[in-house]
XYZ file of C-alpha atoms in Angstrom:
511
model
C -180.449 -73.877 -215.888
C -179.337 -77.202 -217.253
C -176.034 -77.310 -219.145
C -175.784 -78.413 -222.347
C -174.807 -81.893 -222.970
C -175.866 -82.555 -226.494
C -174.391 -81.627 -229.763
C -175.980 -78.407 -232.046
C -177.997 -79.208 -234.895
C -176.839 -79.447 -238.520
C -178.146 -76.470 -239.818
C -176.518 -74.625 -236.617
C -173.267 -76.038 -237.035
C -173.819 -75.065 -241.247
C -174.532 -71.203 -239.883
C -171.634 -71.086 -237.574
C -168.943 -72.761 -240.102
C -170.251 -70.620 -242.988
C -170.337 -67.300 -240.600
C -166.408 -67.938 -240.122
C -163.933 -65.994 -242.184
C -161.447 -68.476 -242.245
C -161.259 -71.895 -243.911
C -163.353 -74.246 -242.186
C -163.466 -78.431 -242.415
C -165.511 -79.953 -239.506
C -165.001 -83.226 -238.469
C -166.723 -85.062 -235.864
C -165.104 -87.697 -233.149
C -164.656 -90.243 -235.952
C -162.516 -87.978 -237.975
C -165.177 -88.084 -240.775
C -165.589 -84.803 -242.382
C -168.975 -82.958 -241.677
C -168.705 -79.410 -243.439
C -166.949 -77.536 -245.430
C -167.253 -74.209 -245.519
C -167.220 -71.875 -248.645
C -163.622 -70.188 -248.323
C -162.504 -73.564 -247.832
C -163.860 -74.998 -250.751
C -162.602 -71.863 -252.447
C -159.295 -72.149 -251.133
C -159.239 -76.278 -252.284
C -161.446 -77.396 -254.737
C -160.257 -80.434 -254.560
C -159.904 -83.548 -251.521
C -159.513 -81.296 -248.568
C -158.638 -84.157 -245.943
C -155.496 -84.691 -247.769
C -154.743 -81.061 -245.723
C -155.702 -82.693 -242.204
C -152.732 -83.810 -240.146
C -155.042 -85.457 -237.546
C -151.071 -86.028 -236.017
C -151.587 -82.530 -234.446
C -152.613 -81.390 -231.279
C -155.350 -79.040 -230.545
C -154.374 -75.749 -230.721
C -151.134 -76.428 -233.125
C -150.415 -74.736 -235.896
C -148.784 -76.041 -239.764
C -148.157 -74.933 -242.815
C -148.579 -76.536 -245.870
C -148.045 -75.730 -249.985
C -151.347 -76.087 -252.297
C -149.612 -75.937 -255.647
C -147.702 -72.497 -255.420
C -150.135 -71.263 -252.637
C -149.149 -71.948 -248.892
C -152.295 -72.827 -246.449
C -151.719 -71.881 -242.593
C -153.913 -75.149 -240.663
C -154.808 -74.817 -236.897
C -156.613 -77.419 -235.503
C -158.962 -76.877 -232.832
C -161.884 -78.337 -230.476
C -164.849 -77.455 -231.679
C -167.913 -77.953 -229.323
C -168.610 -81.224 -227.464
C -167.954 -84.333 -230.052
C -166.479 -81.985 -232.985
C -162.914 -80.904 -234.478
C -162.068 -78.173 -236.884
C -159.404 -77.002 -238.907
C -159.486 -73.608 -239.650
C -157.632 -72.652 -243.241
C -155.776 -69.697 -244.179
C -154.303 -68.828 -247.276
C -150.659 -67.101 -246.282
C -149.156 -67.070 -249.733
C -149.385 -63.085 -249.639
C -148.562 -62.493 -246.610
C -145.401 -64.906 -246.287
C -144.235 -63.986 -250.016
C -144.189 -60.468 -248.184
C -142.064 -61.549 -245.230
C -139.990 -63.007 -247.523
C -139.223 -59.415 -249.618
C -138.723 -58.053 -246.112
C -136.414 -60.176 -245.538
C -134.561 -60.590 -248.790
C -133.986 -56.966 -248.724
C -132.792 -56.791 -244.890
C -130.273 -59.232 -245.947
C -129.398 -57.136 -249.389
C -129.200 -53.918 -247.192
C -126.872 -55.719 -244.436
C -125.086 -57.664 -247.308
C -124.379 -53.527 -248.792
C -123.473 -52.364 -245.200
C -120.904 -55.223 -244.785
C -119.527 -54.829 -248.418
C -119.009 -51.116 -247.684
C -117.140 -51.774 -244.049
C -114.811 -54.413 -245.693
C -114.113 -52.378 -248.938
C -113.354 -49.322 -247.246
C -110.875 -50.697 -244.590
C -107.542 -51.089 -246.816
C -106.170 -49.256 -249.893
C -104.388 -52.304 -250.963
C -105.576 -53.550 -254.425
C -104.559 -56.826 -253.159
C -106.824 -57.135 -250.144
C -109.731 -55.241 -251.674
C -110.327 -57.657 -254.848
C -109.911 -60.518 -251.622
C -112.872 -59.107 -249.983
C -114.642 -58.612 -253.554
C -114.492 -62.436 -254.333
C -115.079 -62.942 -250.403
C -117.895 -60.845 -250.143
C -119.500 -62.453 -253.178
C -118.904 -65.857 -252.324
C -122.161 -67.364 -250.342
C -124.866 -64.610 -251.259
C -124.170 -63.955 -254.637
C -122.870 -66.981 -255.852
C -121.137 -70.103 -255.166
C -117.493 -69.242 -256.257
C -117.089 -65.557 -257.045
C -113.514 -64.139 -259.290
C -112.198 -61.102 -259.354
C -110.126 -60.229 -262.221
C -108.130 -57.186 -262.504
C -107.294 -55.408 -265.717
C -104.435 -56.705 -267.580
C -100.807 -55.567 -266.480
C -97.060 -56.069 -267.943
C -96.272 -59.339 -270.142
C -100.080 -59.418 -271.601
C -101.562 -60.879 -268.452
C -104.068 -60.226 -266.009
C -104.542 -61.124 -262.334
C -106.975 -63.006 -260.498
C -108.628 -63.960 -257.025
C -111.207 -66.653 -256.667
C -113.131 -67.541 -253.046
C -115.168 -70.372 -252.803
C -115.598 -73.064 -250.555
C -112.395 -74.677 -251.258
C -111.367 -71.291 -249.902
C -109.076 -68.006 -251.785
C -107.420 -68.535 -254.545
C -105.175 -66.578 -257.049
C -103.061 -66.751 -260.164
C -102.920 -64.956 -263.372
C -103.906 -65.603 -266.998
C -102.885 -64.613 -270.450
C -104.791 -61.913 -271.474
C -106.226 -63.274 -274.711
C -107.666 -66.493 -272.354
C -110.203 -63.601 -271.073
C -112.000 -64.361 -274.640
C -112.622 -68.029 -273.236
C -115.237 -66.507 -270.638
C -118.566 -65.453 -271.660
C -118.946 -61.393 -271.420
C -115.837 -61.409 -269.426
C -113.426 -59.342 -272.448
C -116.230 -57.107 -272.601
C -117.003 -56.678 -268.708
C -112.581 -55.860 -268.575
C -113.022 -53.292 -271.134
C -116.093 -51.722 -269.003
C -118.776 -52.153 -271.364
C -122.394 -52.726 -269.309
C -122.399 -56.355 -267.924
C -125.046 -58.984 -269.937
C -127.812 -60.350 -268.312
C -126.716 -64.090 -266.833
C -129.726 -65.525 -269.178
C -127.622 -64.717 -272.205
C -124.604 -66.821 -271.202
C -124.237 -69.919 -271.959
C -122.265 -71.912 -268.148
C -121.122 -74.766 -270.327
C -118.585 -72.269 -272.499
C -116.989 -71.649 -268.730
C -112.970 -72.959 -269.335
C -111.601 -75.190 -266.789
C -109.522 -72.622 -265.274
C -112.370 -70.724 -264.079
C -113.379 -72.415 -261.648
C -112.053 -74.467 -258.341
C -111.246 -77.937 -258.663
C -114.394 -80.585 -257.725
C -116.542 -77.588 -258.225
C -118.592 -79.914 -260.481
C -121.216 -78.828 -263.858
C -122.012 -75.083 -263.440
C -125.809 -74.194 -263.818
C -125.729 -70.072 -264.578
C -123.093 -67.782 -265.146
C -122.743 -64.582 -264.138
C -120.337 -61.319 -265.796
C -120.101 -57.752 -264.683
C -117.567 -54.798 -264.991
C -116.066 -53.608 -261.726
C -116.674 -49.377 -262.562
C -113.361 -47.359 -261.388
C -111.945 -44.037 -261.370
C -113.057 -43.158 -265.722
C -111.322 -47.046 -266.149
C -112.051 -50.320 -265.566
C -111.264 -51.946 -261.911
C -112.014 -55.116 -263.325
C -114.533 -57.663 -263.578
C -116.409 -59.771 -261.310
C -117.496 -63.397 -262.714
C -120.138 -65.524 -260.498
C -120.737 -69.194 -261.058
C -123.640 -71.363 -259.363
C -123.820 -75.247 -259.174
C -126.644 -76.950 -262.253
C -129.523 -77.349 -260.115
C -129.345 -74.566 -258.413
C -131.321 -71.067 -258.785
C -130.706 -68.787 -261.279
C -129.764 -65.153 -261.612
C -132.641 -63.307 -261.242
C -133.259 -59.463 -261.770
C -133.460 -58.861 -258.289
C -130.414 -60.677 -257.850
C -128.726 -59.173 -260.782
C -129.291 -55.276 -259.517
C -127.854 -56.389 -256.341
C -124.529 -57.321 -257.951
C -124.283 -54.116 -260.348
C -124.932 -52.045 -256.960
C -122.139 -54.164 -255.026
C -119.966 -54.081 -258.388
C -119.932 -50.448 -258.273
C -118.796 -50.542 -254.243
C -116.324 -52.922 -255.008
C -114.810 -51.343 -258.271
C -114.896 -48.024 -256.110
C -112.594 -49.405 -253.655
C -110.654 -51.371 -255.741
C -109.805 -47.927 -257.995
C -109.240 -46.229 -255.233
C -106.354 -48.364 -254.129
C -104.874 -48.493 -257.430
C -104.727 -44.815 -257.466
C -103.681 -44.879 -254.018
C -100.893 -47.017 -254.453
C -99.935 -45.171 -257.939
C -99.299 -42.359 -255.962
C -97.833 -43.813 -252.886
C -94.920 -45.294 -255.105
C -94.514 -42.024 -257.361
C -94.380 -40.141 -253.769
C -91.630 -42.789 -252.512
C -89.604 -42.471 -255.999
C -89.902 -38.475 -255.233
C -88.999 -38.704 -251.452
C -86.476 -40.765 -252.101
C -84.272 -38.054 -253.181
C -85.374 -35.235 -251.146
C -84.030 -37.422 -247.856
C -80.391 -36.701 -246.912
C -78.130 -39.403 -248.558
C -75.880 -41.991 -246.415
C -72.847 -40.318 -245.148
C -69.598 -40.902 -246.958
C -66.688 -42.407 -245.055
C -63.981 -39.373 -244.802
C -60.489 -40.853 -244.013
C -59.548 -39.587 -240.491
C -63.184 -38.117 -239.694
C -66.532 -39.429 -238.279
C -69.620 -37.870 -239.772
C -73.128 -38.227 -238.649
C -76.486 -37.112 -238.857
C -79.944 -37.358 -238.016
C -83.428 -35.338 -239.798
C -86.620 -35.585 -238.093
C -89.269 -34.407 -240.003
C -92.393 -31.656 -238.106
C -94.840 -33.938 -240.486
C -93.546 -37.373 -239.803
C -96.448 -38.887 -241.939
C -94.390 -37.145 -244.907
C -90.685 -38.079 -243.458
C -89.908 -35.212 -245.795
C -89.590 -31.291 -244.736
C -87.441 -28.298 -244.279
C -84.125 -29.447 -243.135
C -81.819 -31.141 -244.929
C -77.872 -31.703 -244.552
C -75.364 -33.349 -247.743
C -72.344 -34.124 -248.201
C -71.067 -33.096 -251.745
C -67.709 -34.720 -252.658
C -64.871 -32.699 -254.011
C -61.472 -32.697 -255.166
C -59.963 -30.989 -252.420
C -62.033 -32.647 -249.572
C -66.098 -32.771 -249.110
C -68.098 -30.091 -249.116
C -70.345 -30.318 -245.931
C -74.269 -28.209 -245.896
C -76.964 -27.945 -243.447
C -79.908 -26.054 -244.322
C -83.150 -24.907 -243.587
C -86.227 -23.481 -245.864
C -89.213 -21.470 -245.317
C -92.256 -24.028 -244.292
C -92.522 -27.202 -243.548
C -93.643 -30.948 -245.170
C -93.521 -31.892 -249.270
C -93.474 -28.036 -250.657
C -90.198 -27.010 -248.296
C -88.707 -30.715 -248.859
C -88.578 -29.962 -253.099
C -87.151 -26.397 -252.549
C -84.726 -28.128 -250.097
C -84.073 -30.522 -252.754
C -83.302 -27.218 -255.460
C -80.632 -26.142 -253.076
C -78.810 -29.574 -252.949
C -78.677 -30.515 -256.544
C -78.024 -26.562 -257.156
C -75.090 -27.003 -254.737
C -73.783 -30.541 -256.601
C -74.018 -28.528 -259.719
C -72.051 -25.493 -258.912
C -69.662 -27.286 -257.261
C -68.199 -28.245 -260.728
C -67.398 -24.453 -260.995
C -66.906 -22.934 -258.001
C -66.110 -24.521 -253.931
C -65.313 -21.631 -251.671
C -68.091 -21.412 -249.361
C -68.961 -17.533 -249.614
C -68.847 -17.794 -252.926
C -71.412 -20.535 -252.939
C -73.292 -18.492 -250.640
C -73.837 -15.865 -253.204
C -74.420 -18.132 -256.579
C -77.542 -19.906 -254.409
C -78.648 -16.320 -252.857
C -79.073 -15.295 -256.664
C -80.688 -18.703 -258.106
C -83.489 -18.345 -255.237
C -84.283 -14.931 -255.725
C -85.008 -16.049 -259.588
C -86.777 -18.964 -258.433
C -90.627 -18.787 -259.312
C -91.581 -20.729 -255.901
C -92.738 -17.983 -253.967
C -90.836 -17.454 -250.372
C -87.913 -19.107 -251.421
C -85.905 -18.209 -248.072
C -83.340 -20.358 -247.123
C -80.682 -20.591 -244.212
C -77.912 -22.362 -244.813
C -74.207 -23.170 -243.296
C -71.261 -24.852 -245.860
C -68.241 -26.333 -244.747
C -65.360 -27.122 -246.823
C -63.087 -29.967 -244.991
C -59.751 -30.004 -245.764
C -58.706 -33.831 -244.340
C -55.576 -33.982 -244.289
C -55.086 -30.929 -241.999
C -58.283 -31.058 -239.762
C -58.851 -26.931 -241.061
C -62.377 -26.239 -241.619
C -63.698 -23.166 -243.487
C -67.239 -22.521 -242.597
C -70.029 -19.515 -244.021
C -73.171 -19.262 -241.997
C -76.189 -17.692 -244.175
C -79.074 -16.626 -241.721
C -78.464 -20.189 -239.231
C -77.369 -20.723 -236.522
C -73.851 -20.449 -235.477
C -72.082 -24.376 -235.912
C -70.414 -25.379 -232.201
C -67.541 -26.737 -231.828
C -66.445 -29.369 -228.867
C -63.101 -29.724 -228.150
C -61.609 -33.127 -226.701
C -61.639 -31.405 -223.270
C -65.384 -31.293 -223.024
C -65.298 -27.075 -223.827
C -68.076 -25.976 -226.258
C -67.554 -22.519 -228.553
C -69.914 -20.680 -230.567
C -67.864 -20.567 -234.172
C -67.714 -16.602 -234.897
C -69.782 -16.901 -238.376
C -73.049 -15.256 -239.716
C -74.642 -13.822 -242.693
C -77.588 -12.773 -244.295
C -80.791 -15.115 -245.009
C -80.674 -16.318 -248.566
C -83.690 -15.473 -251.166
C -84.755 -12.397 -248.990
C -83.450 -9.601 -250.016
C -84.595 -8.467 -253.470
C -81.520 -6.388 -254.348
C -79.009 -9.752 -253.820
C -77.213 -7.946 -251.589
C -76.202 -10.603 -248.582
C -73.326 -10.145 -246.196
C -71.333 -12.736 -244.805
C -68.504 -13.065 -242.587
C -66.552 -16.487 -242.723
C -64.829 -18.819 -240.348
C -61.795 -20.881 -240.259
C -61.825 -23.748 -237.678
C -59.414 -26.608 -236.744
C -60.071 -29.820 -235.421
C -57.775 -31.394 -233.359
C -58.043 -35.119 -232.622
C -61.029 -35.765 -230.600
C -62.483 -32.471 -231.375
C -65.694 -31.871 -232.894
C -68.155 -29.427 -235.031
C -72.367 -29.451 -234.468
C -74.256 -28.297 -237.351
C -77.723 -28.043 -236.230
C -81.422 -26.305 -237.459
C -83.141 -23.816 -235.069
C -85.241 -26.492 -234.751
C -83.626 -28.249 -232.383
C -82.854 -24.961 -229.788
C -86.824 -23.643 -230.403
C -88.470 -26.778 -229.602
C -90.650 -25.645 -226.813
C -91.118 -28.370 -224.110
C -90.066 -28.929 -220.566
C -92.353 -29.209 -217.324
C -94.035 -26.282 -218.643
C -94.587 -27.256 -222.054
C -94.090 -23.828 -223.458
C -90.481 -23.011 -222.413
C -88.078 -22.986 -225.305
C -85.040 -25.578 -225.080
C -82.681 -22.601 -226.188
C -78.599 -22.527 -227.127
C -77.702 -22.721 -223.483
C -79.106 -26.491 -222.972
C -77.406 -27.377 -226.426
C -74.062 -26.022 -225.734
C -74.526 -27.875 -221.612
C -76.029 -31.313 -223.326
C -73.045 -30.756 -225.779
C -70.311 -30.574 -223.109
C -71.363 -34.074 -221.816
C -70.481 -35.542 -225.276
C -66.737 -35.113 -224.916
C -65.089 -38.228 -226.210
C -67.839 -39.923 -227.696
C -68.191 -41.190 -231.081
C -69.821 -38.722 -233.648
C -72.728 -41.000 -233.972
C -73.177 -41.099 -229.909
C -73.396 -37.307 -229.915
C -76.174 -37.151 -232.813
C -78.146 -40.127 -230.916
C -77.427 -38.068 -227.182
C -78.488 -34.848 -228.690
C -81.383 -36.154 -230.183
C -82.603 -37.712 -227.471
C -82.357 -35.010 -224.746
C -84.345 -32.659 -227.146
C -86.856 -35.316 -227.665
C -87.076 -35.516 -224.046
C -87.806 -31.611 -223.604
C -90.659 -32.191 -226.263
C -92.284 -34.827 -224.472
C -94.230 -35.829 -228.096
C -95.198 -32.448 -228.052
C -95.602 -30.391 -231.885
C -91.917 -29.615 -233.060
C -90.857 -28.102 -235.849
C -88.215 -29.548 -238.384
C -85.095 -30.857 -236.185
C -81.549 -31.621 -238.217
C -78.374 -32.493 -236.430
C -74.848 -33.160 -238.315
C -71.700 -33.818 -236.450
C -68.029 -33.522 -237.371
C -65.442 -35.503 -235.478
C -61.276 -35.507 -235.888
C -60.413 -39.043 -234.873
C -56.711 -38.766 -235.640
């Protein structure tokens, strides 16, 4: 069979062109057009060569805008002396592609926001990563402003691209910005189209930031108050707010007003908690002419630094008045009761300093205590300086030791009854006298410190025997060596294992 070395007829190439779904414009070698199909016509009523880049290859592909419709062009050989572009309309499809990936971005844009916002409670760094955050999506310079604080003024952040930004403004300059009074007192934000950019004040925005084109003001929602307001700015010439655009910022506002709450509550409590804690830790110890006092307190919760054991020295007339104490539980809860039993000590001390005495007055005020389990153990020791005499009562603790100069350790003959346990009041206590000669000295100490369990084992208990043999190394060293020493050796046994509340107070006769 012969091949085919002319060109198909008119009225062939007519059938063919028309047949094709597409957009067809058929030029021959010349570049003259030939046909025109009907969904090309359709698709341009007008010229449709203006639409031929004859600049392209076969078999590449362009796009190009009709008014607001985009055409997809392919050219292609067609036959033996003929070309043909083949027309698509894409506006559809792309404008689809486009919401795909407008809300991809929204959706990662969310994702980020929530990351950043939830990584700090610090008001500080969470409006930063508000105005951040905003800055480059939303808008071209994004401000945070947080609600108004001492002296009648208010604090702001601004990020743009002349970077972060902060200051603060009178409160009453807030009426200067469109909707932002409003958005501060959390009423619903307006839509951007209903405020006027040119009212913007100078101070809103960064220097060289030039005319500003649309304005945008929303509420930052918090915790039943206002977290602030978030105020977005765009260049003139630039695109608007749209609703799209607008929903995403509420949803984002809400995030960031969220976080920023959060971390105002956060820190409300964290300095309300440090005001509080502040007085349930043991006080700095009082320089006693011819003695050396020391202590140390760890805490079982260490995140709290505030627990069961506690240690004071209470000042007196005759000499200070020395306690060491522990309460049933641990963390904040045993830390206030601990806290009862120290002011309840400074207060009584105004009537009343024997220690077995004392004993009995704070035996009586727990038992009427409404804090349920209000057990406490408890040693006092009234120092008499000038003598070096000691007289101790032991409620329910451990018994103090004492280390003499010559590196002996003794168990001081004291105990008693727990305090706040026995409903009738009835405690019983037997008292000690001690005396310190120079060099000696006396170890308060909480059972937490000989029933820390620890060691190769992990579950043998460190026990009085190791104190009293860790304690007979200390002889000669200064009070605050022994504490440190002590401490450390038990720390040792725990290897960072769970421990309960540890307290350690030591006496020392220097002269």
């Amino acid at each position: 069979m012969d091949s085919v070395t002319h060109a198909p007829s008119t009225e062939v190439l007519r059938a063919i062109v028309e047949a094709a779904a597409d957009g067809v414009v058929l030029c021959d070698a010349d570049g003259s057009v030939v046909l025109v199909n009907g969904a090309a016509r359709e698709m341009v009523p007008g010229d449709v060569t203006s639409l031929l880049d004859r600049t392209r290859e076969p078999g590449e592909t362009y796009e190009t805008a009709l008014g607001d419709r985009l055409l997809r062009v392919r050219r292609e050989i067609f036959g033996i002396v003929h070309q043909a572009w083949y027309l698509r309309d894409v506006t559809k499809e792309t404008a689809r592609a486009d919401a795909l990936r407008a809300e991809r971005e929204r959706t990662q844009f969310l994702v980020e926001a929530g990351r950043r916002l939830s990584a700090s409670l610090n008001t500080r760094r969470c409006a930063r990563a508000t105005a951040e955050l905003a800055t480059g999506l939303l808008a071209d310079a994004a401000m945070v402003v947080l609600p108004p604080g001492g002296l009648r003024r208010t604090a702001w952040l601004r990020s743009s691209e002349a970077g972060l930004e902060e200051g603060d403004i009178p409160v009453a300059h807030a009426d200067q910005v469109p909707g932002l009074a409003e958005a501060l007192a959390g009423f619903p934000p307006v839509p951007s189209r209903w405020l006027d950019p040119h009212q913007a004040p100078e101070w809103l925005l960064p220097a060289g930031f030039g005319p500003v084109g649309h304005l945008l003001v929303t509420p930052l929602p918090g915790n039943g108050v206002p977290a602030g307001a978030l105020v977005l700015a765009r260049r003139e010439g630039g695109a608007g707010f749209d609703d799209e655009t607008e929903t995403l910022v509420r949803v984002f506002a809400a995030r960031a007003g969220a976080a920023i709450s959060a971390a105002v509550l956060y820190q409300e409590q964290s300095a309300t908690n440090a005001i509080l804690a502040g007085d349930l830790r043991p006080p700095p110890l009082p320089t006693v002419d011819g003695l050396e006092l020391a202590g140390s307190l760890r805490a079982a919760q260490q995140t709290a630094l505030i627990g069961g054991d506690f240690y004071d020295v209470l000042p007196t007339s005759d000499g200070p008045l020395v306690t060491l104490g522990d309460v049933c539980g641990k963390g904040p809860r045993a830390a206030v009761l601990a806290g009862q039993v120290r002011h309840s000590l400074r207060a009584l001390l105004l009537l009343e300093r024997d220690p077995e005495q004392l004993m009995h007055l704070i035996n009586k005020a727990l038992l009427s205590s409404y804090t349920p389990r209000s057990h406490v153990t408890l040693v006092l020791a009234a120092i008499h300086p000038g003598d070096g005499m000691i007289d101790l009562a032991v409620a329910g603790h451990p018994a103090p030791l004492l280390l003499r100069a010559d590196g002996v350790v003794d168990e001081v003959d004291a105990r008693g009854t727990l305090l706040g346990a026995i409903k009738s009041g009835a405690i019983t206590l037997r008292t000690a006298t001690v005396e310190l000669a120079p060099g000696d000295l006396l170890l308060l100490y909480s059972d937490g410190i000989t029933e820390a369990f620890g060691g190769p084992t992990g579950r043998e208990m460190y026990g009085s025997a190791r104190l009293k043999t860790a304690l007979a190394t200390c002889a000669g060293m200064p009070a605050t060596a022994v504490v440190e020493r002590l401490e450390q050796l038990n720390s040792d046994w725990l290897a960072g294992g769970v421990f309960d509340d540890r307290a350690l107070l030591a006496i020392r006769r220097s002269r």
